[in-house]
XYZ file of C-alpha atoms in Angstrom:
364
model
C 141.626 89.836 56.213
C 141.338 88.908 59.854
C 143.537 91.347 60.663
C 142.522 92.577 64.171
C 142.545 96.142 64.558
C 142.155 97.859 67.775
C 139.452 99.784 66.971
C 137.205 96.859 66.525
C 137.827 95.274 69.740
C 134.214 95.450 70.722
C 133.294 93.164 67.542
C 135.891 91.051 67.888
C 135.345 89.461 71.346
C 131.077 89.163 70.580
C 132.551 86.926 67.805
C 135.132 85.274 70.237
C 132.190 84.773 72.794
C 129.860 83.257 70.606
C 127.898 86.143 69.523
C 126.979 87.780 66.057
C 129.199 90.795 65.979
C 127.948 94.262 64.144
C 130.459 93.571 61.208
C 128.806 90.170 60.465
C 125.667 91.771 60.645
C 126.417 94.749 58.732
C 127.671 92.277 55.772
C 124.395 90.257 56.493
C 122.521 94.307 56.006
C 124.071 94.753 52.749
C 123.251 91.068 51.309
C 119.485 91.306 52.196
C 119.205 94.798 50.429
C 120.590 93.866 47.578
C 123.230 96.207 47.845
C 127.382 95.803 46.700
C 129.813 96.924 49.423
C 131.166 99.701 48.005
C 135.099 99.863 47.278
C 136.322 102.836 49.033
C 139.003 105.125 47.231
C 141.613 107.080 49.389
C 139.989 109.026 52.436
C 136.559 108.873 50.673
C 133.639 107.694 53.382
C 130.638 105.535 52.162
C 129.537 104.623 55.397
C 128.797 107.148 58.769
C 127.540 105.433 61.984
C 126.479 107.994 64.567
C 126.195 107.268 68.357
C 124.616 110.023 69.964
C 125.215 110.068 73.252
C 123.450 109.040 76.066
C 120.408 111.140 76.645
C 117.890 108.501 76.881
C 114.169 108.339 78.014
C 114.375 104.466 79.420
C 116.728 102.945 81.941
C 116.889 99.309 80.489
C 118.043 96.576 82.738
C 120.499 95.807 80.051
C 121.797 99.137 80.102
C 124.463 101.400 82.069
C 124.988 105.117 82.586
C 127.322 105.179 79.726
C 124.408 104.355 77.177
C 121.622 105.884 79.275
C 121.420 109.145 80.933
C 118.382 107.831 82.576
C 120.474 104.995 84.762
C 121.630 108.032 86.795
C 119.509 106.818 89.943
C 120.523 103.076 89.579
C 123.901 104.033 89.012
C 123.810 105.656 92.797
C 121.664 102.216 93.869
C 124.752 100.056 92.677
C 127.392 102.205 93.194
C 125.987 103.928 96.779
C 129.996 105.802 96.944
C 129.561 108.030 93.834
C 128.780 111.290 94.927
C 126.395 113.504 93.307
C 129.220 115.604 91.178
C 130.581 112.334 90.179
C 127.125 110.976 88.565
C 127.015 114.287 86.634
C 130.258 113.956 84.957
C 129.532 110.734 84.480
C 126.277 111.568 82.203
C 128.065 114.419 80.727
C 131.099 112.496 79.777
C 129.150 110.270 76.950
C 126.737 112.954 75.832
C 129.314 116.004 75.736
C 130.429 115.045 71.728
C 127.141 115.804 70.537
C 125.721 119.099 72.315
C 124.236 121.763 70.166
C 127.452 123.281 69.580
C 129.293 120.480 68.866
C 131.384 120.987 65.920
C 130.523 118.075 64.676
C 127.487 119.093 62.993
C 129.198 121.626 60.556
C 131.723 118.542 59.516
C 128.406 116.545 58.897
C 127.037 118.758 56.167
C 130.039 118.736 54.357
C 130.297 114.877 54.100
C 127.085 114.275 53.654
C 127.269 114.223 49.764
C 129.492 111.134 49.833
C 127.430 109.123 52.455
C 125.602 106.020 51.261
C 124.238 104.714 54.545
C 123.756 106.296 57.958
C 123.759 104.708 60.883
C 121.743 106.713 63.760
C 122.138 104.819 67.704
C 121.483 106.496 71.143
C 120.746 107.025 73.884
C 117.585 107.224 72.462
C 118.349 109.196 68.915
C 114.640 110.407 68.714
C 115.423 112.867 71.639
C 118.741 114.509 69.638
C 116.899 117.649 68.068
C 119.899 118.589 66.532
C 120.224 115.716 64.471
C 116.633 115.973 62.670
C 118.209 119.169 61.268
C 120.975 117.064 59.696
C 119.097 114.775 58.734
C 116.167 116.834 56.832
C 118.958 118.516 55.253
C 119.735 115.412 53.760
C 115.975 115.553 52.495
C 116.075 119.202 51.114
C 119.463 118.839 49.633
C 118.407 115.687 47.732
C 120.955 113.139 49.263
C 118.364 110.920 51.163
C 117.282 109.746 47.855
C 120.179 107.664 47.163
C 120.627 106.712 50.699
C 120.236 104.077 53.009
C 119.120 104.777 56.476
C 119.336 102.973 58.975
C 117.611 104.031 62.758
C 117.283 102.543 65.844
C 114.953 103.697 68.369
C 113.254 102.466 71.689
C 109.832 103.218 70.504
C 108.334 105.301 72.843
C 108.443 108.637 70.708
C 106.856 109.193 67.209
C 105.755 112.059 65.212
C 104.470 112.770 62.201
C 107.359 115.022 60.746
C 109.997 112.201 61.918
C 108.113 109.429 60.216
C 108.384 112.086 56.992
C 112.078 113.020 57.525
C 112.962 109.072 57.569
C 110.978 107.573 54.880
C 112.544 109.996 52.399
C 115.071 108.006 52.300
C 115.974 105.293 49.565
C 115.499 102.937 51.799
C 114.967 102.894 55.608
C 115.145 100.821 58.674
C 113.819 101.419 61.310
C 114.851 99.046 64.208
C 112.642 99.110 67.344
C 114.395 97.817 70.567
C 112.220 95.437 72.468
C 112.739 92.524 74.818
C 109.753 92.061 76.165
C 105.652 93.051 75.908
C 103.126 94.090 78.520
C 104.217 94.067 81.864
C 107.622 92.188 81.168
C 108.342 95.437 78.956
C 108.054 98.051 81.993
C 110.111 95.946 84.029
C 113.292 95.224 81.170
C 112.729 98.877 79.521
C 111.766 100.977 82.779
C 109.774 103.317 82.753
C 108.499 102.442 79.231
C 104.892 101.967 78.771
C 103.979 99.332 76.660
C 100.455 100.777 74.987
C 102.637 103.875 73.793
C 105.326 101.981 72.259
C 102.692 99.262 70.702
C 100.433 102.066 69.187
C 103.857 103.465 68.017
C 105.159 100.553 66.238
C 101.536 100.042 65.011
C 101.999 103.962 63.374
C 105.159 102.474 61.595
C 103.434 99.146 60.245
C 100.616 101.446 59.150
C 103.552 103.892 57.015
C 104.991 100.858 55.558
C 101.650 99.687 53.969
C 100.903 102.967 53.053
C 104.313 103.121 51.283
C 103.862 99.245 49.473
C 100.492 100.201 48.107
C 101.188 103.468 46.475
C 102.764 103.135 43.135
C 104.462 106.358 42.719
C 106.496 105.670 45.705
C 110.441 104.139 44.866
C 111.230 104.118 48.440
C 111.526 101.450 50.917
C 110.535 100.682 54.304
C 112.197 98.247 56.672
C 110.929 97.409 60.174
C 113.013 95.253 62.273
C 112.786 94.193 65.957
C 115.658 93.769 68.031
C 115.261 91.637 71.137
C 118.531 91.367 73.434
C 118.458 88.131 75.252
C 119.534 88.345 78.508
C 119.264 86.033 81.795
C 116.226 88.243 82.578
C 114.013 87.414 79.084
C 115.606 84.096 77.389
C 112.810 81.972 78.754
C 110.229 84.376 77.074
C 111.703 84.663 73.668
C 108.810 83.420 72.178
C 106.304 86.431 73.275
C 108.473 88.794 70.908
C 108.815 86.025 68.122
C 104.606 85.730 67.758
C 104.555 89.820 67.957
C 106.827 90.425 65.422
C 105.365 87.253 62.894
C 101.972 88.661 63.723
C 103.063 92.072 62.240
C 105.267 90.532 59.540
C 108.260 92.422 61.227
C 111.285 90.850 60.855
C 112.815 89.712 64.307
C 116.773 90.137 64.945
C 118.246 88.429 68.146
C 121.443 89.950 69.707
C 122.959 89.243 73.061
C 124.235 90.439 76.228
C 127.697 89.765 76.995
C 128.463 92.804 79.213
C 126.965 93.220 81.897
C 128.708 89.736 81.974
C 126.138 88.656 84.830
C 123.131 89.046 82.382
C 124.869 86.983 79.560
C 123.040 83.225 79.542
C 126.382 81.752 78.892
C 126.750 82.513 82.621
C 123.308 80.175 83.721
C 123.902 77.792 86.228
C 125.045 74.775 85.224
C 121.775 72.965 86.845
C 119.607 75.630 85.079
C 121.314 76.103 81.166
C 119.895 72.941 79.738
C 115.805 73.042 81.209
C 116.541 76.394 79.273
C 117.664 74.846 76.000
C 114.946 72.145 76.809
C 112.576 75.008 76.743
C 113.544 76.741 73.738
C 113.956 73.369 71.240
C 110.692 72.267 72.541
C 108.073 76.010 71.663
C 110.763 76.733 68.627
C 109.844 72.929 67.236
C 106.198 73.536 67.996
C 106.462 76.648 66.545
C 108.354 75.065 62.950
C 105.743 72.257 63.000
C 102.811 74.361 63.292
C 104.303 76.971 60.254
C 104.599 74.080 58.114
C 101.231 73.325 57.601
C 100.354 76.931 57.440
C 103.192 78.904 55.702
C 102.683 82.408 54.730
C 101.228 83.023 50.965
C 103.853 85.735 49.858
C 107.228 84.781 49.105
C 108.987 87.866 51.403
C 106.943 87.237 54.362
C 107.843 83.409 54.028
C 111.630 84.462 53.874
C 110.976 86.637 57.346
C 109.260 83.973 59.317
C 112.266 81.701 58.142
C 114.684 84.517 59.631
C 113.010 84.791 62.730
C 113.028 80.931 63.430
C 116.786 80.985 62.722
C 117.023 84.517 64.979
C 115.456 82.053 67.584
C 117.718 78.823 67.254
C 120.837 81.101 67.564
C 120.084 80.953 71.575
C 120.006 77.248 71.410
C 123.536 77.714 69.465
C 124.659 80.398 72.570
C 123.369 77.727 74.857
C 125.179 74.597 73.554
C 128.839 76.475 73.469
C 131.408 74.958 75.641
C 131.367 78.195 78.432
C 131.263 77.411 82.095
C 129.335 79.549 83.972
C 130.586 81.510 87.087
C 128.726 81.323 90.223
C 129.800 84.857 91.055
C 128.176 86.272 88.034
C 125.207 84.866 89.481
C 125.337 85.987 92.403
C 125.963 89.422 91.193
C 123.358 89.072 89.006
C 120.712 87.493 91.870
C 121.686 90.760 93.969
C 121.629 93.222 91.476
C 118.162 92.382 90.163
C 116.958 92.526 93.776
C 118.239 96.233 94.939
C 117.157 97.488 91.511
C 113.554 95.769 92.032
C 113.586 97.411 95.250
C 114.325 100.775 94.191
C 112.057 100.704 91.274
C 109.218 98.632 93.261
C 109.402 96.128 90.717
C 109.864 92.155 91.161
C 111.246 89.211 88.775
C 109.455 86.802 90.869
C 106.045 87.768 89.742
C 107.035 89.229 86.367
C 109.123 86.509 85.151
C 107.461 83.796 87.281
C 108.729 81.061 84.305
C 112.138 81.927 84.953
C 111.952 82.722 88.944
C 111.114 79.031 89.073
C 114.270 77.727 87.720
C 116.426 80.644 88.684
C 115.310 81.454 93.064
C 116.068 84.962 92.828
C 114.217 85.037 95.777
C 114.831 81.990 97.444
C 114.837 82.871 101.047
C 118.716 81.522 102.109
């Protein structure tokens, strides 16, 4: 009813910037799984998103200490006055809700019954022990099979029993947050390595055949890549596009807005439109080239479709009236520098599209 609550602030200004906000693309969630909204009665909860913490395995460029237990080290690179009992409580204070003897947990179990979809973010969720318990109680008690689950993960951890506990579910999806392959995935999602996380995915594609080709299965699998375009990746889009159409994974573009110096609104003037040059021109190729060659079944035809339009929503971002601020580039020029030093990484060579337009390392 655009009525702007407080507690969605966060959606609110992504929408104000420009940006496809989680409510949009919740509604969007519901629409392509042919699912109603339900109409909630009184206190009654159809809908449980879980954000568990920060413990996290990766320190993403996009990320902060908040989200990412890991950035503990960059943190102190950034912020060189933090003392060591300050990082600490720093960690703890985003991670503390969900501890092993949390009550949250006990509350869990008794509102499980009335739950239609879960949403499970991190950190990196894969690492929460505690919450596989929840979660295969679903199983055993019989709830996952009329619910919708919904799991985001970084890709770098996968087991057997986890693959098990999720697909039991109505319907899963299982949303795999990458920005970049090969080398230019170490260097956005540090220290990941890329052949674990490709091997893993390729686990996943594997289930989901499995799954499609067995009759006496009624549940679903849904894979999903998320790519967060940033100043550090925009001008490589098009690497994560061909891997996810090559494995019929759908691809889902969000953005970075904050860190504000990694949003591409804030591109230099000089620089924005060779960027928007460079995306119309491979997406066009791209469109021209599907044409003549469209995919034979009807739902991979719809996903290649959705990952075109995924793509033209930068050229969209691009083309909105937002000035850029030369600070934010220079914070973002310096920051990529200390963080390549400490991690003996460099844009220059990894990114050596974008280090042409951008001088990162132009010697002033």
């Amino acid at each position: 009813n655009d009525i702007r609550s407080p507690a969605c602030k966060e959606c609110w200004e992504a929408e104000e910037a420009g940006f496809e906000s989680k409510r949009v693309r919740d509604n969007i969630t519901f629409h392509e799984t042919n699912r109603a909204i339900p109409t909630r009665k009184g206190e009654d909860m159809f809908f449980l998103e879980l954000n568990l913490g920060n413990t996290c395995n990766l320190a993403c460029r996009i990320c902060h200490i908040s989200a990412s237990s890991k950035w503990r080290k960059d943190h102190k690179v950034l912020n060189p006055h933090f003392t060591d009992e300050q990082l600490d409580a720093e960690v703890l204070e985003y991670s503390k809700a969900y501890l092993d003897d949390s009550s949250i947990w006990k509350y869990l179990k008794e509102i499980l019954p009335k739950i239609q979809q879960l949403d499970i973010y991190g950190g990196e969720p894969m690492l929460m022990k505690k919450q596989w318990e929840i979660l295969d109680y679903c199983v055993k008690e019989g709830y996952a099979s009329n619910q919708f689950m919904s799991f985001n993960t970084n890709g770098t951890i996968v087991t057997p029993k986890y693959i098990d506990i999720l697909t039991s579910f109505h319907m899963s999806r299982i949303g795999f947050s990458l920005d970049g392959v090969g080398d230019r995935f170490h260097y956005l999602r540090y220290p990941g390595n890329w052949l674990t996380v490709n091997n893993n995915i390729t686990k996943w594609v594997d289930t989901r055949k499995r799954i499609q080709q067995d009759s006496s299965k009624t549940n679903k699998l849904l894979l999903e890549i998320a790519c967060t375009i940033s100043v550090l990746n925009v001008m490589y889009v098009f690497e994560m596009l061909d891997y996810s159409l090559d494995r019929d994974i759908k691809l889902f573009i969000s953005f970075v807005y904050n860190p504000v110096y990694l949003s591409i609104t804030n591109l230099p003037e000089d620089v924005k439109p060779k960027v928007l040059a460079y995306i119309e021109e491979e997406l066009g190729k791209r469109e021209t080239f599907y044409s003549k060659n469209r995919a034979k079944d009807d739902l991979q035809h719809a996903r290649t479709l959705q990952s075109f339009d995924e793509v033209r929503k930068i050229i969209t971002t691009l083309k909105l009236p937002n000035e850029s601020d030369p600070k934010e580039w220079t914070t973002f020029r310096r920051t990529t520098q200390l963080l390549d030093k400490s991690r003996e990484q460099n844009f220059k060579y990894t990114f050596p599209r974008a280090e042409e337009l951008y001088k990162v390392y132009k010697i002033t």
